[in-house]
Short mmCIF file of C-alpha atoms in Angstrom, two decimals:
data_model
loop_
_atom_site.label_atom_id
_atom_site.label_comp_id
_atom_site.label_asym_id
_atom_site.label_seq_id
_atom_site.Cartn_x
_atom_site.Cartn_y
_atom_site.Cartn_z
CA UNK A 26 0.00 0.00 0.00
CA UNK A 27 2.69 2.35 0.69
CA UNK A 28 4.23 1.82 -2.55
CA UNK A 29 1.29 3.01 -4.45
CA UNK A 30 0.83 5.77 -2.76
CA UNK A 31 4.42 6.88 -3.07
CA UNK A 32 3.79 5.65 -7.08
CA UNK A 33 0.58 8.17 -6.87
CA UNK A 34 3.04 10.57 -5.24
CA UNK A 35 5.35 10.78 -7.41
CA UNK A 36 3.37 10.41 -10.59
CA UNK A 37 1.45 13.31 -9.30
CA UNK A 38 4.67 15.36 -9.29
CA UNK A 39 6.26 14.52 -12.33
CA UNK A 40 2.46 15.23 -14.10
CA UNK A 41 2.45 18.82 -11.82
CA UNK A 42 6.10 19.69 -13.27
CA UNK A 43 5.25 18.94 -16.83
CA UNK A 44 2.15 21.09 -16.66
CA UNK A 45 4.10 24.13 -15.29
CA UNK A 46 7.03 23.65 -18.00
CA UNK A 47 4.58 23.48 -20.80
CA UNK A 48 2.88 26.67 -19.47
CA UNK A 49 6.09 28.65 -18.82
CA UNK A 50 7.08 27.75 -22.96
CA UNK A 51 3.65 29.02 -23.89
CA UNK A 52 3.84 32.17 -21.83
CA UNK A 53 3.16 35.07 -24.44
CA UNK A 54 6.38 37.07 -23.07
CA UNK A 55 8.99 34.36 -23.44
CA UNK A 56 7.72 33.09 -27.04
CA UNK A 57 7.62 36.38 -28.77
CA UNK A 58 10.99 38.25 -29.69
CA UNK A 59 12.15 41.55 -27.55
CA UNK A 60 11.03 44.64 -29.38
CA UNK A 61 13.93 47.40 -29.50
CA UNK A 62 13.01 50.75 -27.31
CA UNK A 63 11.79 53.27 -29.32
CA UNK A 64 14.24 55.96 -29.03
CA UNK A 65 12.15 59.39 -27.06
CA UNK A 66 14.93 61.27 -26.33
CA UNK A 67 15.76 64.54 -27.68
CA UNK A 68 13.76 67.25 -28.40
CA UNK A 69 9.52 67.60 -28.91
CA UNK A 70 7.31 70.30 -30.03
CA UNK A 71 3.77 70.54 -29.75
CA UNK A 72 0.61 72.02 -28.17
CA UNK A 73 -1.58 71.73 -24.88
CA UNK A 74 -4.94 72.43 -24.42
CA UNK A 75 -7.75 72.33 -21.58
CA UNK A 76 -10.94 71.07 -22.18
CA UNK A 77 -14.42 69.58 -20.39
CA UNK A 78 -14.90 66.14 -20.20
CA UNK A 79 -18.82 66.59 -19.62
CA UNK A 80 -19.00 68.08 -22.71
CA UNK A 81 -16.88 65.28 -24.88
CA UNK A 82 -17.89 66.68 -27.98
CA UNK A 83 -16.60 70.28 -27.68
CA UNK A 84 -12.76 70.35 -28.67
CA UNK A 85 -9.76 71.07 -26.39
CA UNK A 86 -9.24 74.96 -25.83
CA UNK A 87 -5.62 75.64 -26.90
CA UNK A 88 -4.66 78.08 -24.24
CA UNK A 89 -1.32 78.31 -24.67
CA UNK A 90 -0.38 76.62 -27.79
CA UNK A 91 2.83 76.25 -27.80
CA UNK A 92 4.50 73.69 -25.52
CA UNK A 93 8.32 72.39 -26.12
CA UNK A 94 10.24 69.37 -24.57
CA UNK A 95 13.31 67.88 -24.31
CA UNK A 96 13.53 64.70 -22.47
CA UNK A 97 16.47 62.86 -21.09
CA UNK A 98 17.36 59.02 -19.84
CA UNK A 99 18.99 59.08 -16.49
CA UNK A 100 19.45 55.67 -15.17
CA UNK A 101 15.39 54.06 -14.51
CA UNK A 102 14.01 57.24 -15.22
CA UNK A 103 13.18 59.81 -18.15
CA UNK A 104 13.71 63.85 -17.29
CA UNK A 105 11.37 66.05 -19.14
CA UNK A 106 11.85 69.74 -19.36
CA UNK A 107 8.67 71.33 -20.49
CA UNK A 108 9.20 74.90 -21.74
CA UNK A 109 6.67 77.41 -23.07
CA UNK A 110 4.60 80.88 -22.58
CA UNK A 111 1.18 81.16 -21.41
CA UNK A 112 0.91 85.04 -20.36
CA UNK A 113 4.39 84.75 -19.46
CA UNK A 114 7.18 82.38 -19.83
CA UNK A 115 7.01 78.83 -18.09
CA UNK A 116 9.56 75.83 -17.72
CA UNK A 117 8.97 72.34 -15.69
CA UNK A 118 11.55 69.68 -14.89
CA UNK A 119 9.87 66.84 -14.36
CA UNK A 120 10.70 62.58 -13.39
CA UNK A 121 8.83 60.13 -15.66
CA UNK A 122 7.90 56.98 -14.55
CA UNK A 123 8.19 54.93 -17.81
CA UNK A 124 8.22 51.18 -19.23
CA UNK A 125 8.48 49.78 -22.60
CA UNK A 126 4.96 48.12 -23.98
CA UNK A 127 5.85 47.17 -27.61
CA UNK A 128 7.54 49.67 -30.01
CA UNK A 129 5.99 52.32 -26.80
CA UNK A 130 7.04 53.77 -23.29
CA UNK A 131 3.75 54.27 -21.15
CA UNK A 132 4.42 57.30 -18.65
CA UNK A 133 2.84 58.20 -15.65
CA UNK A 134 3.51 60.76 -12.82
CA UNK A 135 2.61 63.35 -10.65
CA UNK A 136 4.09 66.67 -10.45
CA UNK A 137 3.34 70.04 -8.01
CA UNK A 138 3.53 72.73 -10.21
CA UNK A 139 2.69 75.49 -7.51
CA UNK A 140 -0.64 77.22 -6.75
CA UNK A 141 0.10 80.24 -9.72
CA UNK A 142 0.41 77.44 -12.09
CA UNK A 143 -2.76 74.88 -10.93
CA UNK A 144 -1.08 72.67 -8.17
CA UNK A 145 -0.36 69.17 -8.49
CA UNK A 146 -1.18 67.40 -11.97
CA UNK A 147 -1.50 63.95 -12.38
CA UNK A 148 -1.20 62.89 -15.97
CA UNK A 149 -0.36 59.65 -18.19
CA UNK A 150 1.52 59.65 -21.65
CA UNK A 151 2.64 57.36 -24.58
CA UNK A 152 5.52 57.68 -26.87
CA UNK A 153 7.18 56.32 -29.62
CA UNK A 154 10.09 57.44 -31.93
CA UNK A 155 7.55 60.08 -33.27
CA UNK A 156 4.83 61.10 -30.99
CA UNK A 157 4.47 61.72 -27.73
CA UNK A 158 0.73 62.04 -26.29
CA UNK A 159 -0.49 62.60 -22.87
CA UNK A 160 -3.90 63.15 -21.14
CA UNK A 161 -3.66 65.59 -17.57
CA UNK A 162 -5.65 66.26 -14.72
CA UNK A 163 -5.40 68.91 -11.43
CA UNK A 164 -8.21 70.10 -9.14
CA UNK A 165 -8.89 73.17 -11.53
CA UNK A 166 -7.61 71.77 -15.32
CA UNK A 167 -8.10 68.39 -17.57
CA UNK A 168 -6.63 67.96 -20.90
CA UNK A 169 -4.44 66.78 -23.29
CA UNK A 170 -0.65 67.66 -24.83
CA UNK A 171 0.29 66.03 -28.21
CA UNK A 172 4.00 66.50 -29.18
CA UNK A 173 6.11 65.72 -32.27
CA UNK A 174 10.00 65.52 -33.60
CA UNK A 175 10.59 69.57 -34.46
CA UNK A 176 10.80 69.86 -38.18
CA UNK A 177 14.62 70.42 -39.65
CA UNK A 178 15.34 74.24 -40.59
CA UNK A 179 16.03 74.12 -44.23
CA UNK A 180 18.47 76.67 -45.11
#
């Protein structure tokens, strides 16, 4: 009797450890091939805008169109320098939180811009090699910021 339940035993685990190496190999992460980072450093250029999202069929208000960026690697994190005028001239350093999804880096964060300039944000952004997107909230704004690679000067 002991021997068949040290047969059952063992069976059981050898059956167990199959079943876990056959789901590890079919694990979507390990099968498919490692995309290269997209490359989002450098300079952007682009505009901001507020808008209402109780009324999600009026367009974002540009308020201060303009909005430039140049971001930075340093070790885990991305540094963002946002740079603009909006009534007068503004410019934000600010940490990204950031991790590849496919050819993408997702961002997230929260920043305290000061009470003159709406207070603390919270915001999430996507960007690739040629756009960089985000969607923003405070206690007093929501809306979006859609950035690009600056066109060359031809000379």
């Amino acid at each position: 009797m002991r021997n068949r339940s040290r047969l059952a035993l063992l069976s059981f685990v050898l059956i167990a450890g199959i079943g876990v190496a056959l789901a590890q190999n079919q694990n979507p992460e390990t099968t498919q091939p490692k995309v290269p980072a997209p490359d989002i450093t450098g300079a952007w250029t682009g505009t901001w805008g507020v808008y209402n999202p109780a009324q999600g069929t009026t367009p974002p208000k540009d308020i201060c169109k303009k909005l430039d960026a140049k971001v930075e690697r340093k070790d885990d994190v991305w540094e963002a320098v946002f740079e603009g005028d909006c009534g007068r001239p503004y410019k934000y350093t600010i940490k990204m939180e950031g991790r590849q999804v496919g050819k993408a880096v997702m961002f997230k964060g929260t920043v305290d811009l000061g009470a003159k300039d709406g207070g603390v944000f919270d915001w999430i952004g996507r960007a690739n090699d040629k756009e960089f997107i985000g969607f923003f909230t405070s206690s007093f704004y929501t809306g979006t910021f859609n950035l690009s690679r600056p066109q060359a000067e031809t000379k």
